[in-house]
PDB file of C-alpha atoms and ligand atoms in Angstrom:
ATOM      1  CA  MET A 634       0.000   0.000   0.000  1.00 49.00           C
ATOM      2  CA  LYS A 635       2.804   2.340   1.001  1.00 53.00           C
ATOM      3  CA  THR A 636       4.724   1.550  -2.205  1.00 53.00           C
ATOM      4  CA  LEU A 637       1.621   2.192  -4.263  1.00 54.00           C
ATOM      5  CA  LYS A 638       1.202   5.568  -2.589  1.00 60.00           C
ATOM      6  CA  MET A 639       4.847   6.412  -3.267  1.00 55.00           C
ATOM      7  CA  ILE A 640       4.495   5.465  -6.919  1.00 53.00           C
ATOM      8  CA  THR A 641       1.319   7.525  -7.259  1.00 53.00           C
ATOM      9  CA  THR A 642       3.012  10.513  -5.632  1.00 53.00           C
ATOM     10  CA  ALA A 643       6.005  10.131  -7.938  1.00 52.00           C
ATOM     11  CA  ILE A 644       3.753   9.985 -11.026  1.00 52.00           C
ATOM     12  CA  LEU A 645       1.820  13.065  -9.887  1.00 52.00           C
ATOM     13  CA  ALA A 646       5.051  14.955  -9.204  1.00 51.00           C
ATOM     14  CA  GLY A 647       6.295  13.955 -12.651  1.00 49.00           C
ATOM     15  CA  MET A 648       3.123  15.254 -14.245  1.00 50.00           C
ATOM     16  CA  LEU A 649       3.592  18.566 -12.469  1.00 49.00           C
ATOM     17  CA  LEU A 650       7.213  18.844 -13.498  1.00 48.00           C
ATOM     18  CA  PHE A 651       6.583  17.771 -17.088  1.00 48.00           C
ATOM     19  CA  PRO A 652       3.080  18.829 -18.093  1.00 47.00           C
ATOM     20  CA  LEU A 653       1.645  16.285 -20.487  1.00 44.00           C
ATOM     21  CA  SER A 654       0.573  18.906 -23.023  1.00 47.00           C
ATOM     22  CA  ALA A 655       4.135  19.959 -23.779  1.00 44.00           C
ATOM     23  CA  ASP A 656       5.807  16.635 -23.221  1.00 43.00           C
ATOM     24  CA  ALA A 657       3.426  14.396 -25.130  1.00 51.00           C
ATOM     25  CA  ARG A 658       3.365  16.678 -28.160  1.00 59.00           C
ATOM     26  CA  LYS A 659       4.573  14.960 -31.218  1.00 78.00           C
ATOM     27  CA  LYS A 660       6.769  16.623 -33.763  1.00 93.00           C
ATOM     28  CA  THR A 661       5.466  19.218 -36.181  1.00 97.00           C
ATOM     29  CA  GLY A 662       6.870  19.847 -39.641  1.00 98.00           C
ATOM     30  CA  ILE A 663       7.347  23.309 -41.109  1.00 98.00           C
ATOM     31  CA  VAL A 664       6.382  23.695 -44.769  1.00 98.00           C
ATOM     32  CA  ALA A 665       7.828  26.732 -46.537  1.00 98.00           C
ATOM     33  CA  HIS A 666       4.911  28.180 -48.547  1.00 98.00           C
ATOM     34  CA  ARG A 667       5.989  28.597 -52.207  1.00 98.00           C
ATOM     35  CA  GLY A 668       9.498  27.816 -50.992  1.00 98.00           C
ATOM     36  CA  PHE A 669      11.499  29.915 -48.557  1.00 98.00           C
ATOM     37  CA  TRP A 670      11.072  32.988 -50.764  1.00 98.00           C
ATOM     38  CA  ASN A 671      10.936  35.515 -47.961  1.00 95.00           C
ATOM     39  CA  CYS A 672      14.689  36.147 -47.865  1.00 96.00           C
ATOM     40  CA  GLU A 673      17.316  38.059 -49.776  1.00 97.00           C
ATOM     41  CA  GLU A 674      18.962  34.964 -51.216  1.00 97.00           C
ATOM     42  CA  ALA A 675      15.733  33.948 -52.970  1.00 98.00           C
ATOM     43  CA  GLY A 676      15.217  37.502 -54.177  1.00 98.00           C
ATOM     44  CA  TYR A 677      11.779  37.406 -52.511  1.00 98.00           C
ATOM     45  CA  ALA A 678      10.510  35.376 -55.489  1.00 98.00           C
ATOM     46  CA  LYS A 679       7.716  32.911 -54.642  1.00 98.00           C
ATOM     47  CA  ASN A 680       7.821  29.569 -56.457  1.00 98.00           C
ATOM     48  CA  SER A 681      11.362  30.226 -57.683  1.00 98.00           C
ATOM     49  CA  VAL A 682      14.065  27.563 -57.864  1.00 98.00           C
ATOM     50  CA  ALA A 683      16.078  29.788 -55.504  1.00 98.00           C
ATOM     51  CA  ALA A 684      13.234  29.720 -52.952  1.00 98.00           C
ATOM     52  CA  LEU A 685      13.180  25.917 -53.072  1.00 98.00           C
ATOM     53  CA  ARG A 686      16.956  25.841 -52.602  1.00 98.00           C
ATOM     54  CA  CYS A 687      16.701  28.197 -49.609  1.00 98.00           C
ATOM     55  CA  ALA A 688      14.050  25.961 -47.995  1.00 98.00           C
ATOM     56  CA  GLN A 689      16.249  22.925 -48.567  1.00 98.00           C
ATOM     57  CA  GLU A 690      19.332  24.639 -47.150  1.00 98.00           C
ATOM     58  CA  ALA A 691      17.418  25.877 -44.092  1.00 98.00           C
ATOM     59  CA  GLY A 692      16.320  22.287 -43.403  1.00 98.00           C
ATOM     60  CA  PHE A 693      12.576  22.773 -43.216  1.00 98.00           C
ATOM     61  CA  TRP A 694      10.517  19.591 -43.354  1.00 98.00           C
ATOM     62  CA  GLY A 695       8.889  20.533 -46.640  1.00 98.00           C
ATOM     63  CA  SER A 696       8.715  23.075 -49.415  1.00 98.00           C
ATOM     64  CA  GLU A 697       5.436  23.830 -51.158  1.00 98.00           C
ATOM     65  CA  PHE A 698       5.014  24.914 -54.799  1.00 99.00           C
ATOM     66  CA  ASP A 699       2.172  25.508 -57.254  1.00 98.00           C
ATOM     67  CA  VAL A 700       1.927  23.786 -60.615  1.00 98.00           C
ATOM     68  CA  ASN A 701      -0.129  24.731 -63.688  1.00 98.00           C
ATOM     69  CA  MET A 702      -0.296  23.073 -67.119  1.00 98.00           C
ATOM     70  CA  THR A 703      -0.023  24.893 -70.468  1.00 98.00           C
ATOM     71  CA  SER A 704      -2.211  24.040 -73.489  1.00 98.00           C
ATOM     72  CA  ASP A 705       0.638  21.945 -74.942  1.00 98.00           C
ATOM     73  CA  GLY A 706       1.110  19.966 -71.730  1.00 98.00           C
ATOM     74  CA  VAL A 707       4.128  21.711 -70.205  1.00 98.00           C
ATOM     75  CA  LEU A 708       4.005  21.854 -66.403  1.00 98.00           C
ATOM     76  CA  ILE A 709       5.185  25.134 -64.937  1.00 98.00           C
ATOM     77  CA  VAL A 710       5.674  26.272 -61.362  1.00 98.00           C
ATOM     78  CA  TYR A 711       3.504  29.359 -61.033  1.00 98.00           C
ATOM     79  CA  HIS A 712       0.751  30.292 -58.629  1.00 98.00           C
ATOM     80  CA  ASP A 713      -1.891  32.110 -60.672  1.00 98.00           C
ATOM     81  CA  SER A 714      -3.917  30.483 -63.437  1.00 98.00           C
ATOM     82  CA  ASP A 715      -2.872  33.286 -65.787  1.00 98.00           C
ATOM     83  CA  VAL A 716       0.291  35.210 -66.575  1.00 98.00           C
ATOM     84  CA  GLU A 717      -0.427  38.864 -67.316  1.00 96.00           C
ATOM     85  CA  GLY A 718      -4.012  38.027 -68.246  1.00 97.00           C
ATOM     86  CA  LYS A 719      -3.108  35.014 -70.394  1.00 98.00           C
ATOM     87  CA  LYS A 720      -4.732  31.781 -69.159  1.00 98.00           C
ATOM     88  CA  ILE A 721      -1.953  29.228 -68.748  1.00 98.00           C
ATOM     89  CA  GLU A 722      -4.050  26.213 -69.752  1.00 98.00           C
ATOM     90  CA  LYS A 723      -5.259  27.907 -72.945  1.00 98.00           C
ATOM     91  CA  HIS A 724      -1.838  28.951 -74.295  1.00 98.00           C
ATOM     92  CA  PRO A 725       1.304  27.038 -75.256  1.00 98.00           C
ATOM     93  CA  TYR A 726       4.504  27.162 -73.223  1.00 98.00           C
ATOM     94  CA  SER A 727       6.243  29.285 -75.883  1.00 98.00           C
ATOM     95  CA  GLU A 728       4.064  32.198 -74.759  1.00 98.00           C
ATOM     96  CA  PHE A 729       5.311  31.986 -71.179  1.00 98.00           C
ATOM     97  CA  LYS A 730       8.906  30.867 -71.507  1.00 97.00           C
ATOM     98  CA  ASP A 731      10.470  34.338 -71.474  1.00 98.00           C
ATOM     99  CA  PHE A 732       8.426  35.744 -68.623  1.00 98.00           C
ATOM    100  CA  LYS A 733      10.626  36.694 -65.670  1.00 98.00           C
ATOM    101  CA  ILE A 734       9.633  36.361 -62.050  1.00 98.00           C
ATOM    102  CA  LYS A 735      10.736  38.728 -59.302  1.00 97.00           C
ATOM    103  CA  ASN A 736      14.316  37.475 -58.899  1.00 98.00           C
ATOM    104  CA  GLY A 737      15.072  37.380 -62.628  1.00 98.00           C
ATOM    105  CA  GLU A 738      14.477  33.634 -63.097  1.00 98.00           C
ATOM    106  CA  THR A 739      12.139  32.577 -65.878  1.00 98.00           C
ATOM    107  CA  ILE A 740       9.030  30.710 -64.683  1.00 98.00           C
ATOM    108  CA  PRO A 741      10.465  27.307 -63.684  1.00 98.00           C
ATOM    109  CA  THR A 742       9.359  24.305 -65.689  1.00 98.00           C
ATOM    110  CA  ILE A 743       8.666  21.199 -63.643  1.00 98.00           C
ATOM    111  CA  ASP A 744      11.939  19.743 -65.003  1.00 98.00           C
ATOM    112  CA  GLN A 745      13.993  22.672 -63.720  1.00 98.00           C
ATOM    113  CA  TYR A 746      12.169  22.547 -60.417  1.00 98.00           C
ATOM    114  CA  LEU A 747      12.512  18.807 -59.837  1.00 98.00           C
ATOM    115  CA  GLU A 748      16.212  18.960 -60.787  1.00 98.00           C
ATOM    116  CA  GLN A 749      16.684  21.145 -57.717  1.00 98.00           C
ATOM    117  CA  GLY A 750      14.179  19.088 -55.714  1.00 98.00           C
ATOM    118  CA  LYS A 751      16.136  15.882 -56.026  1.00 98.00           C
ATOM    119  CA  LYS A 752      19.332  17.428 -54.637  1.00 98.00           C
ATOM    120  CA  TYR A 753      17.996  17.299 -51.058  1.00 98.00           C
ATOM    121  CA  PRO A 754      16.294  13.948 -50.409  1.00 98.00           C
ATOM    122  CA  GLU A 755      15.287  14.989 -46.881  1.00 98.00           C
ATOM    123  CA  THR A 756      13.089  17.882 -48.033  1.00 98.00           C
ATOM    124  CA  MET A 757       9.503  16.856 -48.801  1.00 98.00           C
ATOM    125  CA  LEU A 758       8.248  18.340 -52.053  1.00 98.00           C
ATOM    126  CA  VAL A 759       4.720  19.566 -51.361  1.00 98.00           C
ATOM    127  CA  TYR A 760       3.304  19.550 -54.889  1.00 99.00           C
ATOM    128  CA  GLU A 761       0.164  21.658 -55.298  1.00 99.00           C
ATOM    129  CA  MET A 762      -1.883  20.793 -58.363  1.00 98.00           C
ATOM    130  CA  LYS A 763      -3.851  23.896 -59.317  1.00 98.00           C
ATOM    131  CA  PRO A 764      -7.443  23.246 -60.425  1.00 98.00           C
ATOM    132  CA  HIS A 765      -7.993  23.218 -64.199  1.00 98.00           C
ATOM    133  CA  SER A 766     -11.137  23.746 -66.276  1.00 98.00           C
ATOM    134  CA  SER A 767     -12.460  20.176 -66.517  1.00 98.00           C
ATOM    135  CA  ALA A 768     -11.985  16.665 -65.197  1.00 98.00           C
ATOM    136  CA  GLU A 769     -10.451  15.665 -68.561  1.00 98.00           C
ATOM    137  CA  VAL A 770      -7.808  18.395 -68.400  1.00 98.00           C
ATOM    138  CA  GLU A 771      -7.125  17.571 -64.757  1.00 98.00           C
ATOM    139  CA  ASP A 772      -6.707  13.872 -65.603  1.00 98.00           C
ATOM    140  CA  LYS A 773      -4.119  14.776 -68.234  1.00 98.00           C
ATOM    141  CA  PHE A 774      -2.384  17.006 -65.692  1.00 98.00           C
ATOM    142  CA  ILE A 775      -2.188  14.072 -63.242  1.00 98.00           C
ATOM    143  CA  GLU A 776      -0.863  11.744 -65.928  1.00 98.00           C
ATOM    144  CA  LEU A 777       1.888  14.211 -66.911  1.00 98.00           C
ATOM    145  CA  THR A 778       2.736  14.839 -63.263  1.00 98.00           C
ATOM    146  CA  ILE A 779       3.218  11.130 -62.580  1.00 98.00           C
ATOM    147  CA  ALA A 780       5.337  10.758 -65.735  1.00 98.00           C
ATOM    148  CA  LYS A 781       7.563  13.704 -64.751  1.00 98.00           C
ATOM    149  CA  LEU A 782       8.060  12.421 -61.214  1.00 98.00           C
ATOM    150  CA  GLU A 783       8.971   9.002 -62.601  1.00 98.00           C
ATOM    151  CA  GLU A 784      11.388  10.559 -65.077  1.00 98.00           C
ATOM    152  CA  HIS A 785      13.159  12.381 -62.234  1.00 98.00           C
ATOM    153  CA  ASP A 786      13.112   9.349 -59.956  1.00 98.00           C
ATOM    154  CA  LEU A 787      10.898  11.171 -57.477  1.00 98.00           C
ATOM    155  CA  LEU A 788       7.737   9.081 -57.612  1.00 98.00           C
ATOM    156  CA  ASP A 789       8.206   8.152 -53.983  1.00 98.00           C
ATOM    157  CA  PRO A 790       5.879   8.965 -51.049  1.00 98.00           C
ATOM    158  CA  LYS A 791       8.931   9.907 -48.967  1.00 98.00           C
ATOM    159  CA  ARG A 792       9.903  12.571 -51.475  1.00 98.00           C
ATOM    160  CA  VAL A 793       6.638  14.013 -52.740  1.00 98.00           C
ATOM    161  CA  MET A 794       3.153  14.653 -51.401  1.00 98.00           C
ATOM    162  CA  PHE A 795       0.200  16.303 -53.105  1.00 99.00           C
ATOM    163  CA  ILE A 796      -2.222  19.054 -52.176  1.00 99.00           C
ATOM    164  CA  SER A 797      -5.122  20.431 -54.199  1.00 98.00           C
ATOM    165  CA  PHE A 798      -8.275  22.533 -54.055  1.00 98.00           C
ATOM    166  CA  SER A 799      -9.660  20.234 -56.757  1.00 98.00           C
ATOM    167  CA  TRP A 800     -11.692  17.503 -55.082  1.00 98.00           C
ATOM    168  CA  HIS A 801     -11.598  15.546 -58.332  1.00 98.00           C
ATOM    169  CA  MET A 802      -7.802  15.548 -58.449  1.00 98.00           C
ATOM    170  CA  CYS A 803      -7.479  14.616 -54.773  1.00 98.00           C
ATOM    171  CA  LYS A 804      -9.688  11.558 -55.296  1.00 98.00           C
ATOM    172  CA  GLU A 805      -7.895  10.573 -58.507  1.00 98.00           C
ATOM    173  CA  LEU A 806      -4.429  10.958 -56.951  1.00 98.00           C
ATOM    174  CA  ALA A 807      -5.508   8.850 -53.974  1.00 98.00           C
ATOM    175  CA  LYS A 808      -6.727   6.137 -56.353  1.00 98.00           C
ATOM    176  CA  LYS A 809      -3.729   6.224 -58.690  1.00 98.00           C
ATOM    177  CA  LEU A 810      -1.021   6.638 -56.053  1.00 98.00           C
ATOM    178  CA  PRO A 811      -1.891   4.643 -52.940  1.00 97.00           C
ATOM    179  CA  GLY A 812       0.670   5.191 -50.198  1.00 97.00           C
ATOM    180  CA  PHE A 813       1.205   8.838 -51.092  1.00 98.00           C
ATOM    181  CA  THR A 814      -0.035  11.655 -48.888  1.00 98.00           C
ATOM    182  CA  VAL A 815      -2.819  13.613 -50.571  1.00 98.00           C
ATOM    183  CA  GLN A 816      -4.303  16.585 -48.717  1.00 98.00           C
ATOM    184  CA  TYR A 817      -7.464  18.406 -49.726  1.00 98.00           C
ATOM    185  CA  LEU A 818      -7.245  22.196 -49.420  1.00 98.00           C
ATOM    186  CA  GLU A 819     -10.732  23.660 -49.683  1.00 98.00           C
ATOM    187  CA  GLY A 820     -11.874  23.246 -46.080  1.00 98.00           C
ATOM    188  CA  ASP A 821     -15.517  22.540 -46.944  1.00 98.00           C
ATOM    189  CA  LYS A 822     -15.548  18.852 -45.997  1.00 98.00           C
ATOM    190  CA  ASN A 823     -15.234  17.283 -42.572  1.00 98.00           C
ATOM    191  CA  PRO A 824     -12.524  14.663 -41.975  1.00 98.00           C
ATOM    192  CA  ASP A 825     -15.014  11.780 -42.231  1.00 98.00           C
ATOM    193  CA  LYS A 826     -16.121  12.852 -45.706  1.00 98.00           C
ATOM    194  CA  VAL A 827     -12.532  13.206 -46.925  1.00 98.00           C
ATOM    195  CA  ASN A 828     -11.521   9.881 -45.409  1.00 98.00           C
ATOM    196  CA  GLU A 829     -14.509   8.057 -46.910  1.00 98.00           C
ATOM    197  CA  ALA A 830     -13.376   9.216 -50.359  1.00 98.00           C
ATOM    198  CA  GLY A 831      -9.967   7.593 -49.770  1.00 98.00           C
ATOM    199  CA  VAL A 832      -8.117  10.904 -49.431  1.00 98.00           C
ATOM    200  CA  ASN A 833      -5.721  10.623 -46.498  1.00 98.00           C
ATOM    201  CA  GLY A 834      -5.080  14.219 -45.480  1.00 98.00           C
ATOM    202  CA  ILE A 835      -6.466  17.705 -45.024  1.00 98.00           C
ATOM    203  CA  ASP A 836      -4.643  20.996 -45.476  1.00 98.00           C
ATOM    204  CA  TYR A 837      -7.084  23.723 -44.444  1.00 98.00           C
ATOM    205  CA  HIS A 838      -6.914  27.435 -43.761  1.00 98.00           C
ATOM    206  CA  PHE A 839      -6.131  27.917 -40.078  1.00 98.00           C
ATOM    207  CA  ASN A 840      -9.483  29.615 -39.472  1.00 98.00           C
ATOM    208  CA  VAL A 841     -11.285  26.439 -40.552  1.00 98.00           C
ATOM    209  CA  PHE A 842      -9.522  24.666 -37.681  1.00 98.00           C
ATOM    210  CA  ASN A 843     -10.190  27.545 -35.284  1.00 98.00           C
ATOM    211  CA  ILE A 844     -13.906  27.151 -36.032  1.00 98.00           C
ATOM    212  CA  ASN A 845     -13.891  23.329 -36.158  1.00 98.00           C
ATOM    213  CA  LYS A 846     -11.373  22.643 -33.415  1.00 96.00           C
ATOM    214  CA  LYS A 847     -12.132  18.919 -33.236  1.00 98.00           C
ATOM    215  CA  TRP A 848     -11.297  18.318 -36.902  1.00 98.00           C
ATOM    216  CA  VAL A 849      -7.562  18.129 -36.201  1.00 98.00           C
ATOM    217  CA  SER A 850      -7.748  15.289 -33.660  1.00 97.00           C
ATOM    218  CA  LYS A 851     -10.661  13.677 -35.512  1.00 98.00           C
ATOM    219  CA  ALA A 852      -8.651  13.477 -38.737  1.00 98.00           C
ATOM    220  CA  GLN A 853      -5.607  12.163 -36.899  1.00 97.00           C
ATOM    221  CA  LYS A 854      -7.702   9.453 -35.215  1.00 97.00           C
ATOM    222  CA  LEU A 855      -8.780   8.379 -38.691  1.00 98.00           C
ATOM    223  CA  GLY A 856      -5.104   8.028 -39.595  1.00 97.00           C
ATOM    224  CA  MET A 857      -5.024  11.162 -41.710  1.00 98.00           C
ATOM    225  CA  THR A 858      -2.396  13.910 -41.673  1.00 98.00           C
ATOM    226  CA  VAL A 859      -3.282  17.529 -40.929  1.00 98.00           C
ATOM    227  CA  ASN A 860      -1.652  20.602 -42.410  1.00 98.00           C
ATOM    228  CA  ALA A 861      -2.697  24.255 -41.913  1.00 98.00           C
ATOM    229  CA  TRP A 862      -2.207  27.156 -44.358  1.00 98.00           C
ATOM    230  CA  THR A 863      -0.982  29.889 -44.564  1.00 98.00           C
ATOM    231  CA  VAL A 864      -0.062  30.612 -40.993  1.00 98.00           C
ATOM    232  CA  ASN A 865       2.061  33.749 -40.881  1.00 98.00           C
ATOM    233  CA  LYS A 866       1.264  35.429 -37.567  1.00 98.00           C
ATOM    234  CA  GLU A 867       2.662  34.208 -34.284  1.00 98.00           C
ATOM    235  CA  ASN A 868      -0.717  34.042 -32.500  1.00 98.00           C
ATOM    236  CA  ASN A 869      -2.194  31.917 -35.308  1.00 98.00           C
ATOM    237  CA  MET A 870       0.864  29.662 -35.304  1.00 98.00           C
ATOM    238  CA  GLU A 871       0.409  29.200 -31.567  1.00 97.00           C
ATOM    239  CA  GLN A 872      -3.260  28.237 -32.060  1.00 97.00           C
ATOM    240  CA  MET A 873      -2.292  25.605 -34.644  1.00 98.00           C
ATOM    241  CA  PHE A 874       0.522  24.185 -32.497  1.00 97.00           C
ATOM    242  CA  ASP A 875      -1.931  23.965 -29.588  1.00 96.00           C
ATOM    243  CA  LEU A 876      -4.368  22.043 -31.793  1.00 97.00           C
ATOM    244  CA  GLY A 877      -1.529  19.665 -32.683  1.00 96.00           C
ATOM    245  CA  VAL A 878      -1.392  19.965 -36.481  1.00 98.00           C
ATOM    246  CA  ASP A 879       1.176  17.703 -38.139  1.00 98.00           C
ATOM    247  CA  PHE A 880       2.401  20.383 -40.546  1.00 98.00           C
ATOM    248  CA  LEU A 881       2.313  24.163 -40.573  1.00 98.00           C
ATOM    249  CA  THR A 882       2.542  25.926 -43.935  1.00 98.00           C
ATOM    250  CA  THR A 883       3.931  29.450 -43.661  1.00 98.00           C
ATOM    251  CA  ASP A 884       5.604  32.340 -45.445  1.00 98.00           C
ATOM    252  CA  ASN A 885       7.621  32.908 -42.271  1.00 98.00           C
ATOM    253  CA  PRO A 886       9.298  29.563 -41.601  1.00 98.00           C
ATOM    254  CA  LEU A 887      12.096  30.995 -39.455  1.00 98.00           C
ATOM    255  CA  GLU A 888       9.570  32.672 -37.163  1.00 98.00           C
ATOM    256  CA  ALA A 889       7.668  29.374 -36.911  1.00 98.00           C
ATOM    257  CA  ARG A 890      10.895  27.625 -35.972  1.00 98.00           C
ATOM    258  CA  ALA A 891      11.686  30.204 -33.278  1.00 98.00           C
ATOM    259  CA  LEU A 892       8.173  29.950 -31.823  1.00 98.00           C
ATOM    260  CA  MET A 893       8.386  26.170 -31.732  1.00 97.00           C
ATOM    261  CA  GLU A 894      11.569  26.415 -29.719  1.00 96.00           C
ATOM    262  CA  LYS A 895       9.881  28.835 -27.330  1.00 96.00           C
ATOM    263  CA  MET A 896       6.866  26.504 -26.995  1.00 95.00           C
ATOM    264  CA  ASN A 897       9.078  23.460 -26.604  1.00 94.00           C
ATOM    265  CA  ILE A 898       7.664  21.730 -29.691  1.00 95.00           C
ATOM    266  CA  LYS A 899       9.943  19.393 -31.558  1.00 95.00           C
ATOM    267  CA  GLU A 900      10.514  20.188 -35.211  1.00 97.00           C
ATOM    268  CA  MET A 901      10.090  17.361 -37.671  1.00 96.00           C
ATOM    269  CA  LYS A 902      12.957  17.498 -40.128  1.00 91.00           C
TER     270      LYS A 902
HETATM  271 MG1   MG B1390       0.061  26.824 -53.052  1.00 80.77          MG
END
């Protein structure tokens, strides 16, 4: 009886010294949104090869980038669906090839981008497939994406994961590439709905999780991964860390890293 009391006291003392909330927290991965562009070395150019390189060199868990497809099936790393008013999917690559982004690079093709991507095997490539005009076009986009990843020896769930606002593409990717992480971006479906469709992750705006606080743990209980975008302010980062997201996507990855240290959260690398 006495021993039992001693053990109980010791456990209680341990809980006081090491609060479970901080100690039991698993690791969280930082995803640099459109690469680590927010620095001089990248020339502040989102989705540039330099921004990917900076994210790799800084050792963040992942680096996110946006991909669009031209009318002649060239995949380019660019956020908007048009370049100076020209719809990317309606025009051939030749009409975009000379366009310069903020740091003087031309818009990276997927080949140029993946060439840099494969140099750092420990950096997860968070491949965002931008929605296109129809399921047919999106299916072609998926096919070309898989072929390019194969060509660059990157068709590996440890190297690449997918995110998309297109529900159609998320479901197709999940079907075609079992074992890969696919996260849906829109935020309009609860974890059960996403899981039932075979899609194994959610990547929602942080306010969606602030409103639906249980979605983070609910998704994780279903075996899904949870990512939050685009979390740039310290108080919002803190909210997401408190909810226990697996990944935090941010334009300010160094600030996220510093906050994690302050909050005693381990960084997934
Ligand atoms: Mg994106």
